PDB file of C-alpha atoms (C1' of nucleotides) in Angstrom:
ATOM      1  CA  MET A   1      -0.413  -4.930  20.501  1.00 97.00           C
ATOM      2  CA  LYS A   2      -2.173  -3.523  17.415  1.00 98.00           C
ATOM      3  CA  ILE A   3      -0.311  -3.012  14.167  1.00 98.00           C
ATOM      4  CA  ALA A   4      -2.066  -1.423  11.193  1.00 98.00           C
ATOM      5  CA  THR A   5      -1.360  -0.729   7.531  1.00 98.00           C
ATOM      6  CA  TRP A   6      -2.982   2.038   5.488  1.00 98.00           C
ATOM      7  CA  ASN A   7      -2.304   3.453   2.050  1.00 98.00           C
ATOM      8  CA  VAL A   8      -3.398   7.044   2.697  1.00 97.00           C
ATOM      9  CA  ASN A   9      -2.856   8.500  -0.809  1.00 97.00           C
ATOM     10  CA  SER A  10      -1.038  11.629   0.432  1.00 97.00           C
ATOM     11  CA  VAL A  11      -0.408  11.941   4.169  1.00 97.00           C
ATOM     12  CA  ARG A  12      -0.803  15.717   4.062  1.00 97.00           C
ATOM     13  CA  THR A  13      -4.194  15.630   2.357  1.00 96.00           C
ATOM     14  CA  ARG A  14      -5.329  12.838   4.706  1.00 97.00           C
ATOM     15  CA  LEU A  15      -3.791  14.264   7.881  1.00 97.00           C
ATOM     16  CA  ALA A  16      -7.064  14.881   9.748  1.00 97.00           C
ATOM     17  CA  HIS A  17      -8.352  11.399   8.849  1.00 97.00           C
ATOM     18  CA  VAL A  18      -5.146   9.714  10.008  1.00 97.00           C
ATOM     19  CA  THR A  19      -4.799  11.558  13.335  1.00 97.00           C
ATOM     20  CA  ALA A  20      -8.483  10.943  14.119  1.00 97.00           C
ATOM     21  CA  TRP A  21      -8.119   7.279  13.235  1.00 98.00           C
ATOM     22  CA  LEU A  22      -5.000   6.876  15.406  1.00 98.00           C
ATOM     23  CA  THR A  23      -6.807   8.372  18.368  1.00 97.00           C
ATOM     24  CA  ALA A  24      -9.915   6.236  17.867  1.00 97.00           C
ATOM     25  CA  SER A  25      -8.141   2.962  17.077  1.00 96.00           C
ATOM     26  CA  SER A  26      -5.283   3.268  19.580  1.00 92.00           C
ATOM     27  CA  ALA A  27      -3.013   1.370  17.193  1.00 98.00           C
ATOM     28  CA  ASP A  28       0.503   0.861  18.532  1.00 98.00           C
ATOM     29  CA  VAL A  29       2.082   1.064  15.094  1.00 98.00           C
ATOM     30  CA  LEU A  30       0.620   2.425  11.843  1.00 98.00           C
ATOM     31  CA  CYS A  31       2.393   1.654   8.570  1.00 98.00           C
ATOM     32  CA  LEU A  32       1.658   4.302   5.950  1.00 98.00           C
ATOM     33  CA  GLN A  33       2.065   4.053   2.193  1.00 98.00           C
ATOM     34  CA  GLU A  34       1.828   6.661  -0.552  1.00 97.00           C
ATOM     35  CA  THR A  35       2.772   9.502   1.748  1.00 97.00           C
ATOM     36  CA  LYS A  36       3.752  11.545  -1.334  1.00 97.00           C
ATOM     37  CA  VAL A  37       6.003  13.907   0.596  1.00 97.00           C
ATOM     38  CA  THR A  38       9.707  14.518   1.180  1.00 96.00           C
ATOM     39  CA  ASP A  39      10.958  13.789   4.697  1.00 97.00           C
ATOM     40  CA  ASP A  40      11.461  17.472   5.575  1.00 95.00           C
ATOM     41  CA  LEU A  41       7.792  18.220   4.875  1.00 96.00           C
ATOM     42  CA  PHE A  42       6.335  15.136   6.604  1.00 97.00           C
ATOM     43  CA  PRO A  43       3.757  16.341   9.195  1.00 97.00           C
ATOM     44  CA  GLN A  44       5.415  14.685  12.187  1.00 97.00           C
ATOM     45  CA  ALA A  45       4.418  17.437  14.638  1.00 97.00           C
ATOM     46  CA  ALA A  46       0.737  16.631  14.080  1.00 97.00           C
ATOM     47  CA  PHE A  47       1.378  12.968  14.855  1.00 97.00           C
ATOM     48  CA  ALA A  48       3.491  13.845  17.896  1.00 98.00           C
ATOM     49  CA  GLU A  49       0.514  15.810  19.223  1.00 97.00           C
ATOM     50  CA  VAL A  50      -1.588  12.642  19.269  1.00 97.00           C
ATOM     51  CA  GLY A  51       1.239  10.581  20.746  1.00 97.00           C
ATOM     52  CA  TYR A  52       3.148   9.061  17.820  1.00 98.00           C
ATOM     53  CA  ARG A  53       6.734   9.168  16.664  1.00 98.00           C
ATOM     54  CA  SER A  54       7.340   9.310  12.917  1.00 98.00           C
ATOM     55  CA  TYR A  55       9.913   7.306  10.959  1.00 98.00           C
ATOM     56  CA  VAL A  56       9.858   8.438   7.363  1.00 98.00           C
ATOM     57  CA  TYR A  57      11.178   7.454   3.952  1.00 97.00           C
ATOM     58  CA  GLY A  58       9.550   9.647   1.365  1.00 97.00           C
ATOM     59  CA  GLN A  59       9.979  11.456  -1.916  1.00 96.00           C
ATOM     60  CA  LYS A  60       8.278  14.235  -3.810  1.00 95.00           C
ATOM     61  CA  SER A  61       4.813  13.535  -5.318  1.00 95.00           C
ATOM     62  CA  TYR A  62       5.007   9.761  -5.553  1.00 96.00           C
ATOM     63  CA  ASN A  63       5.360   6.691  -3.340  1.00 97.00           C
ATOM     64  CA  GLY A  64       6.753   7.208   0.169  1.00 97.00           C
ATOM     65  CA  VAL A  65       6.366   5.056   3.293  1.00 97.00           C
ATOM     66  CA  ALA A  66       6.398   5.832   7.004  1.00 98.00           C
ATOM     67  CA  LEU A  67       6.075   4.132  10.380  1.00 98.00           C
ATOM     68  CA  LEU A  68       4.120   5.824  13.174  1.00 98.00           C
ATOM     69  CA  SER A  69       4.622   4.370  16.645  1.00 98.00           C
ATOM     70  CA  ARG A  70       3.590   5.141  20.211  1.00 98.00           C
ATOM     71  CA  LEU A  71       6.840   3.656  21.539  1.00 98.00           C
ATOM     72  CA  PRO A  72      10.272   4.139  19.986  1.00 98.00           C
ATOM     73  CA  LEU A  73      11.132   1.632  17.264  1.00 98.00           C
ATOM     74  CA  ASP A  74      14.475  -0.140  17.193  1.00 98.00           C
ATOM     75  CA  ALA A  75      16.695  -0.779  14.190  1.00 98.00           C
ATOM     76  CA  VAL A  76      14.778   1.329  11.670  1.00 98.00           C
ATOM     77  CA  GLN A  77      16.093   0.768   8.157  1.00 98.00           C
ATOM     78  CA  MET A  78      15.111   2.269   4.837  1.00 98.00           C
ATOM     79  CA  GLY A  79      15.126   0.632   1.417  1.00 97.00           C
ATOM     80  CA  PHE A  80      16.346  -2.702   0.083  1.00 98.00           C
ATOM     81  CA  GLY A  81      19.877  -1.322   0.140  1.00 97.00           C
ATOM     82  CA  ALA A  82      20.002  -1.436   3.948  1.00 97.00           C
ATOM     83  CA  VAL A  83      20.405  -5.222   3.774  1.00 97.00           C
ATOM     84  CA  LEU A  84      21.098  -6.134   0.132  1.00 98.00           C
ATOM     85  CA  PRO A  85      24.179  -5.409  -1.991  1.00 97.00           C
ATOM     86  CA  GLU A  86      24.042  -2.740  -4.676  1.00 96.00           C
ATOM     87  CA  SER A  87      24.362  -5.439  -7.327  1.00 97.00           C
ATOM     88  CA  LEU A  88      20.927  -6.788  -6.354  1.00 96.00           C
ATOM     89  CA  VAL A  89      19.177  -3.517  -5.547  1.00 97.00           C
ATOM     90  CA  GLY A  90      20.149  -1.601  -8.683  1.00 95.00           C
ATOM     91  CA  ASP A  91      17.849   1.406  -9.114  1.00 95.00           C
ATOM     92  CA  LEU A  92      14.969   0.007  -7.012  1.00 97.00           C
ATOM     93  CA  ASP A  93      15.578   2.299  -4.014  1.00 97.00           C
ATOM     94  CA  GLU A  94      15.057   5.408  -6.146  1.00 96.00           C
ATOM     95  CA  GLN A  95      11.360   4.866  -5.437  1.00 96.00           C
ATOM     96  CA  LYS A  96      10.752   4.975  -1.684  1.00 97.00           C
ATOM     97  CA  ARG A  97       8.758   1.836  -0.943  1.00 98.00           C
ATOM     98  CA  VAL A  98      10.396  -0.025   1.971  1.00 98.00           C
ATOM     99  CA  ILE A  99      10.877   0.811   5.650  1.00 98.00           C
ATOM    100  CA  THR A 100      11.307  -1.524   8.608  1.00 98.00           C
ATOM    101  CA  GLY A 101      11.633  -1.248  12.371  1.00 98.00           C
ATOM    102  CA  VAL A 102      11.418  -3.452  15.459  1.00 98.00           C
ATOM    103  CA  ILE A 103       8.778  -3.168  18.204  1.00 98.00           C
ATOM    104  CA  ALA A 104       8.530  -5.622  21.117  1.00 97.00           C
ATOM    105  CA  GLY A 105      10.633  -8.190  19.283  1.00 97.00           C
ATOM    106  CA  ILE A 106       8.497  -7.992  16.142  1.00 98.00           C
ATOM    107  CA  GLN A 107      10.250  -6.840  12.984  1.00 98.00           C
ATOM    108  CA  VAL A 108       7.650  -4.818  11.102  1.00 98.00           C
ATOM    109  CA  VAL A 109       8.281  -4.451   7.365  1.00 98.00           C
ATOM    110  CA  ASN A 110       6.177  -1.783   5.688  1.00 98.00           C
ATOM    111  CA  LEU A 111       5.917  -2.132   1.894  1.00 98.00           C
ATOM    112  CA  TYR A 112       4.417  -0.216  -0.970  1.00 98.00           C
ATOM    113  CA  VAL A 113       4.612  -2.695  -3.839  1.00 98.00           C
ATOM    114  CA  PRO A 114       4.621  -1.072  -7.305  1.00 97.00           C
ATOM    115  CA  ASN A 115       1.249  -0.968  -9.014  1.00 96.00           C
ATOM    116  CA  GLY A 116       2.424  -2.187 -12.413  1.00 95.00           C
ATOM    117  CA  SER A 117       0.062   0.011 -14.457  1.00 94.00           C
ATOM    118  CA  SER A 118      -0.865  -2.490 -17.189  1.00 93.00           C
ATOM    119  CA  LEU A 119       0.453  -5.747 -18.615  1.00 93.00           C
ATOM    120  CA  ASP A 120       2.134  -4.100 -21.607  1.00 91.00           C
ATOM    121  CA  SER A 121       3.864  -1.510 -19.441  1.00 93.00           C
ATOM    122  CA  ASP A 122       7.486  -1.187 -18.352  1.00 93.00           C
ATOM    123  CA  LYS A 123       6.033  -0.633 -14.890  1.00 95.00           C
ATOM    124  CA  TYR A 124       4.638  -4.169 -14.933  1.00 96.00           C
ATOM    125  CA  ILE A 125       8.135  -5.549 -15.615  1.00 96.00           C
ATOM    126  CA  TYR A 126       9.439  -3.307 -12.838  1.00 96.00           C
ATOM    127  CA  LYS A 127       6.821  -4.698 -10.430  1.00 97.00           C
ATOM    128  CA  LEU A 128       7.822  -8.307 -11.120  1.00 97.00           C
ATOM    129  CA  ARG A 129      11.501  -7.417 -10.787  1.00 97.00           C
ATOM    130  CA  TRP A 130      10.748  -5.620  -7.506  1.00 97.00           C
ATOM    131  CA  LEU A 131       8.959  -8.664  -6.087  1.00 98.00           C
ATOM    132  CA  LYS A 132      11.955 -10.848  -6.948  1.00 97.00           C
ATOM    133  CA  VAL A 133      14.268  -8.541  -5.005  1.00 98.00           C
ATOM    134  CA  LEU A 134      11.713  -8.378  -2.167  1.00 98.00           C
ATOM    135  CA  ARG A 135      12.150 -12.128  -1.764  1.00 98.00           C
ATOM    136  CA  GLU A 136      15.918 -11.726  -1.411  1.00 98.00           C
ATOM    137  CA  TYR A 137      15.419  -8.867   1.047  1.00 98.00           C
ATOM    138  CA  LEU A 138      13.008 -10.790   3.286  1.00 98.00           C
ATOM    139  CA  GLN A 139      15.214 -13.867   3.167  1.00 98.00           C
ATOM    140  CA  VAL A 140      18.036 -11.836   4.728  1.00 98.00           C
ATOM    141  CA  LEU A 141      15.711 -10.373   7.392  1.00 98.00           C
ATOM    142  CA  LEU A 142      14.290 -13.813   8.232  1.00 97.00           C
ATOM    143  CA  ALA A 143      17.769 -15.197   8.834  1.00 96.00           C
ATOM    144  CA  LYS A 144      18.221 -12.596  11.572  1.00 94.00           C
ATOM    145  CA  SER A 145      14.674 -12.230  12.935  1.00 92.00           C
ATOM    146  CA  PRO A 146      12.283 -15.145  13.530  1.00 91.00           C
ATOM    147  CA  SER A 147       9.289 -12.832  14.151  1.00 97.00           C
ATOM    148  CA  LEU A 148       8.488 -10.960  10.981  1.00 98.00           C
ATOM    149  CA  LEU A 149       5.357  -8.994  10.123  1.00 98.00           C
ATOM    150  CA  VAL A 150       5.351  -7.947   6.471  1.00 98.00           C
ATOM    151  CA  CYS A 151       2.507  -5.576   5.737  1.00 98.00           C
ATOM    152  CA  GLY A 152       1.473  -2.894   3.314  1.00 98.00           C
ATOM    153  CA  ASP A 153      -0.116  -2.242  -0.040  1.00 98.00           C
ATOM    154  CA  PHE A 154       0.884  -5.283  -2.104  1.00 98.00           C
ATOM    155  CA  ASN A 155      -1.089  -4.338  -5.203  1.00 97.00           C
ATOM    156  CA  VAL A 156      -1.779  -8.058  -5.684  1.00 97.00           C
ATOM    157  CA  ALA A 157      -4.975 -10.013  -5.028  1.00 97.00           C
ATOM    158  CA  LEU A 158      -3.797 -13.583  -4.523  1.00 97.00           C
ATOM    159  CA  GLU A 159      -7.170 -15.299  -4.845  1.00 97.00           C
ATOM    160  CA  ASP A 160     -10.234 -14.739  -6.995  1.00 97.00           C
ATOM    161  CA  ILE A 161     -12.327 -14.301  -3.818  1.00 97.00           C
ATOM    162  CA  ASP A 162     -10.247 -11.188  -3.092  1.00 97.00           C
ATOM    163  CA  ILE A 163     -11.752  -9.454  -6.160  1.00 97.00           C
ATOM    164  CA  HIS A 164     -15.378  -8.295  -6.427  1.00 96.00           C
ATOM    165  CA  ASN A 165     -15.515  -9.485 -10.033  1.00 95.00           C
ATOM    166  CA  PRO A 166     -12.640 -11.787 -10.992  1.00 95.00           C
ATOM    167  CA  LYS A 167     -13.863 -12.199 -14.593  1.00 94.00           C
ATOM    168  CA  GLY A 168     -11.017 -11.418 -16.983  1.00 92.00           C
ATOM    169  CA  ARG A 169      -8.551 -11.071 -14.115  1.00 94.00           C
ATOM    170  CA  GLU A 170      -5.819 -12.920 -16.081  1.00 94.00           C
ATOM    171  CA  LYS A 171      -5.274  -9.761 -18.111  1.00 93.00           C
ATOM    172  CA  GLN A 172      -5.738  -7.322 -15.240  1.00 94.00           C
ATOM    173  CA  VAL A 173      -2.896  -5.827 -13.282  1.00 96.00           C
ATOM    174  CA  MET A 174      -2.931  -6.942  -9.607  1.00 97.00           C
ATOM    175  CA  ALA A 175      -4.390 -10.333 -10.536  1.00 97.00           C
ATOM    176  CA  THR A 176      -2.268 -11.891 -13.280  1.00 96.00           C
ATOM    177  CA  ASP A 177      -0.710 -15.308 -12.813  1.00 96.00           C
ATOM    178  CA  ALA A 178       2.795 -13.817 -12.991  1.00 97.00           C
ATOM    179  CA  GLU A 179       2.079 -11.378 -10.136  1.00 97.00           C
ATOM    180  CA  ARG A 180       0.439 -14.076  -8.036  1.00 97.00           C
ATOM    181  CA  GLU A 181       3.367 -16.430  -8.621  1.00 97.00           C
ATOM    182  CA  ALA A 182       5.875 -13.720  -7.728  1.00 97.00           C
ATOM    183  CA  LEU A 183       4.102 -12.924  -4.459  1.00 98.00           C
ATOM    184  CA  SER A 184       3.512 -16.617  -3.674  1.00 98.00           C
ATOM    185  CA  SER A 185       7.237 -17.197  -4.090  1.00 98.00           C
ATOM    186  CA  VAL A 186       7.856 -14.499  -1.466  1.00 98.00           C
ATOM    187  CA  LEU A 187       5.371 -16.100   0.923  1.00 98.00           C
ATOM    188  CA  GLU A 188       7.021 -19.495   0.474  1.00 98.00           C
ATOM    189  CA  LEU A 189       9.806 -18.137   2.665  1.00 98.00           C
ATOM    190  CA  GLY A 190       7.388 -18.878   5.503  1.00 98.00           C
ATOM    191  CA  LEU A 191       4.761 -16.155   5.702  1.00 98.00           C
ATOM    192  CA  CYS A 192       0.999 -16.589   6.143  1.00 98.00           C
ATOM    193  CA  ASP A 193      -1.890 -14.207   5.490  1.00 98.00           C
ATOM    194  CA  GLY A 194      -3.044 -12.959   8.911  1.00 98.00           C
ATOM    195  CA  PHE A 195      -6.479 -12.020   7.575  1.00 98.00           C
ATOM    196  CA  ARG A 196      -7.143 -15.579   6.411  1.00 98.00           C
ATOM    197  CA  LYS A 197      -6.571 -16.973   9.905  1.00 98.00           C
ATOM    198  CA  PHE A 198      -9.928 -15.474  10.857  1.00 98.00           C
ATOM    199  CA  THR A 199     -11.884 -15.068   7.619  1.00 98.00           C
ATOM    200  CA  THR A 200     -11.986 -17.721   4.914  1.00 97.00           C
ATOM    201  CA  GLU A 201     -14.847 -16.441   2.766  1.00 96.00           C
ATOM    202  CA  GLY A 202     -14.631 -13.796   0.029  1.00 96.00           C
ATOM    203  CA  GLY A 203     -16.234 -10.387  -0.222  1.00 95.00           C
ATOM    204  CA  TYR A 204     -13.743  -8.555   2.018  1.00 97.00           C
ATOM    205  CA  PHE A 205     -11.896  -5.703   0.344  1.00 98.00           C
ATOM    206  CA  SER A 206      -9.333  -3.054   1.309  1.00 98.00           C
ATOM    207  CA  TRP A 207      -9.340  -0.881  -1.828  1.00 97.00           C
ATOM    208  CA  TRP A 208     -12.174   0.604  -3.901  1.00 97.00           C
ATOM    209  CA  ASP A 209     -11.651   2.695  -7.040  1.00 96.00           C
ATOM    210  CA  TYR A 210     -12.626   6.357  -6.681  1.00 95.00           C
ATOM    211  CA  ARG A 211     -14.507   6.067  -9.958  1.00 92.00           C
ATOM    212  CA  SER A 212     -17.886   4.664 -10.889  1.00 91.00           C
ATOM    213  CA  GLY A 213     -19.183   4.589  -7.313  1.00 92.00           C
ATOM    214  CA  ALA A 214     -17.063   1.536  -6.593  1.00 96.00           C
ATOM    215  CA  PHE A 215     -17.282   1.891  -2.821  1.00 96.00           C
ATOM    216  CA  ARG A 216     -21.064   2.352  -2.874  1.00 95.00           C
ATOM    217  CA  ARG A 217     -21.322  -0.835  -4.955  1.00 95.00           C
ATOM    218  CA  ASP A 218     -18.681  -2.528  -2.749  1.00 96.00           C
ATOM    219  CA  ALA A 219     -16.763  -3.246  -5.951  1.00 96.00           C
ATOM    220  CA  GLY A 220     -13.388  -3.627  -4.294  1.00 97.00           C
ATOM    221  CA  TRP A 221     -10.193  -5.622  -4.104  1.00 97.00           C
ATOM    222  CA  ARG A 222      -8.282  -7.016  -1.123  1.00 98.00           C
ATOM    223  CA  ILE A 223      -4.713  -5.919  -1.844  1.00 98.00           C
ATOM    224  CA  ASP A 224      -3.526  -4.638   1.553  1.00 98.00           C
ATOM    225  CA  HIS A 225      -2.144  -7.423   3.708  1.00 98.00           C
ATOM    226  CA  HIS A 226      -0.417  -8.574   6.874  1.00 98.00           C
ATOM    227  CA  TYR A 227       1.865 -11.528   6.223  1.00 98.00           C
ATOM    228  CA  LEU A 228       3.170 -13.239   9.366  1.00 98.00           C
ATOM    229  CA  THR A 229       5.822 -15.737  10.348  1.00 98.00           C
ATOM    230  CA  PRO A 230       4.339 -18.834  12.102  1.00 98.00           C
ATOM    231  CA  ASP A 231       4.986 -17.596  15.668  1.00 98.00           C
ATOM    232  CA  LEU A 232       3.122 -14.337  14.988  1.00 98.00           C
ATOM    233  CA  TYR A 233       0.402 -16.135  13.043  1.00 98.00           C
ATOM    234  CA  ASP A 234      -0.220 -18.276  16.127  1.00 98.00           C
ATOM    235  CA  ARG A 235      -0.211 -15.249  18.415  1.00 98.00           C
ATOM    236  CA  ALA A 236      -2.623 -13.168  16.275  1.00 98.00           C
ATOM    237  CA  ILE A 237      -6.029 -12.718  17.941  1.00 98.00           C
ATOM    238  CA  SER A 238      -7.711 -10.705  15.173  1.00 98.00           C
ATOM    239  CA  CYS A 239      -7.148  -9.220  11.736  1.00 98.00           C
ATOM    240  CA  VAL A 240      -9.766  -6.868  10.335  1.00 98.00           C
ATOM    241  CA  ILE A 241     -10.364  -4.241   7.666  1.00 98.00           C
ATOM    242  CA  ASP A 242     -11.799  -0.956   8.984  1.00 98.00           C
ATOM    243  CA  LYS A 243     -14.074   0.404   6.261  1.00 97.00           C
ATOM    244  CA  GLU A 244     -15.159   3.442   8.299  1.00 97.00           C
ATOM    245  CA  PRO A 245     -12.487   5.905   7.063  1.00 97.00           C
ATOM    246  CA  ARG A 246     -13.402   5.026   3.461  1.00 97.00           C
ATOM    247  CA  LYS A 247     -16.907   6.431   4.129  1.00 96.00           C
ATOM    248  CA  LEU A 248     -15.657   9.912   5.073  1.00 95.00           C
ATOM    249  CA  GLU A 249     -15.461  12.998   2.861  1.00 95.00           C
ATOM    250  CA  GLN A 250     -12.327  13.035   0.666  1.00 94.00           C
ATOM    251  CA  PRO A 251     -11.158   9.585   1.753  1.00 97.00           C
ATOM    252  CA  SER A 252      -8.147   7.577   0.734  1.00 97.00           C
ATOM    253  CA  ASP A 253      -9.159   4.906  -1.761  1.00 97.00           C
ATOM    254  CA  HIS A 254      -7.745   2.304   0.694  1.00 97.00           C
ATOM    255  CA  ALA A 255      -8.999   1.249   4.129  1.00 98.00           C
ATOM    256  CA  PRO A 256      -6.734   0.430   7.078  1.00 98.00           C
ATOM    257  CA  VAL A 257      -6.107  -3.218   7.959  1.00 98.00           C
ATOM    258  CA  ILE A 258      -5.349  -4.030  11.589  1.00 98.00           C
ATOM    259  CA  VAL A 259      -3.762  -7.120  13.132  1.00 98.00           C
ATOM    260  CA  GLU A 260      -3.795  -7.607  16.891  1.00 98.00           C
ATOM    261  CA  PHE A 261      -1.623  -9.818  19.102  1.00 98.00           C
TER     262      PHE A 261
ATOM    263  C1'  DA B   1     -17.427   1.429 -21.942  1.00 78.66           C
ATOM    264  C1'  DT B   2     -10.488   2.804 -22.379  1.00 78.66           C
ATOM    265  C1'  DG B   3     -14.088   6.451 -19.358  1.00 78.66           C
ATOM    266  C1'  DG B   4     -14.770   7.399 -14.667  1.00 78.66           C
ATOM    267  C1'  DC B   5     -11.831   9.989  -9.901  1.00 78.66           C
ATOM    268  C1'  DA B   6      -8.139  11.862  -7.062  1.00 78.66           C
ATOM    269  C1'  DG B   7      -3.317  13.925  -5.741  1.00 78.66           C
ATOM    270  C1'  DT B   8       0.794  16.413  -7.203  1.00 78.66           C
ATOM    271  C1'  DA B   9       3.332  19.768  -9.763  1.00 78.66           C
ATOM    272  C1'  DC B  10       2.176  23.607 -11.923  1.00 78.66           C
ATOM    273  C1'  DT B  11      -0.723  27.121 -13.098  1.00 78.66           C
ATOM    274  C1'  DA B  12      -3.407  23.794 -18.219  1.00 78.66           C
ATOM    275  C1'  DT B  13      -2.522  19.850 -18.452  1.00 78.66           C
ATOM    276  C1'  DA B  14       0.420  15.634 -17.823  1.00 78.66           C
ATOM    277  C1'  DC B  15       1.571  11.833 -14.994  1.00 78.66           C
ATOM    278  C1'  DT B  16       0.419   8.360 -11.734  1.00 78.66           C
ATOM    279  C1'  DG B  17      -2.411   5.356  -9.301  1.00 78.66           C
ATOM    280  C1'  DA B  18      -5.124   0.384  -9.181  1.00 78.66           C
TER     281       DA B  18
END
DNA sequence: ATGGCAGTACTATACTGA
């Protein structure tokens, strides 16, 4: 069983890359982020042609998540509001960032965590607020499902070794203490980084800025993750970043990350 | 170095991303 996460930065622009990658990788489930398309315009026919069902939760221009799966998913739910009361969710479901479904007893949660823009931004406050509600959301899911795989674009590098140059990271979005503490608090529910089961050293990245030849210089960040409950962590046999799609013409700025059981 | 690059909506330039 292979489950992958990939921020594609527009599923329509990246359609050829994604269908080719699905065929080559034979992933069972692919979690997409930044689909940037409303559900009616999601290219599900193209994915059906290569053998995948689409479960979508999108919006115009921004954000948007989707699950692609070879087999039907059970209990697909969109947004925080599917499990949390309105009083906790507030306006957070206006941005489409959360979708979950069950495959082979594994509850897969696909997340697109807000970027946060910069430390003096309202978006940074929004990101921290979002991570607080994420903790509540996952707590409810964990009470019902012992096998949870929480993956996606977290827009947080938890350790300095996840950043090509961590100098000055305290003032950089994705690496501030407040963001790290907020994500750590989520993980304290009982989730472990699947990638770190197999790779303890630094220098492994999942995102490279389009600008300044960042990919050529391997000046990246590891911000796309698979967080696993202990049973799944034990069952994982590999977790890798596939840099190949990042080398193609007109790539996403993120690479897919794949965990296998 | 406060740029640089890319996608979307719109149709020139603003907003967003990370």
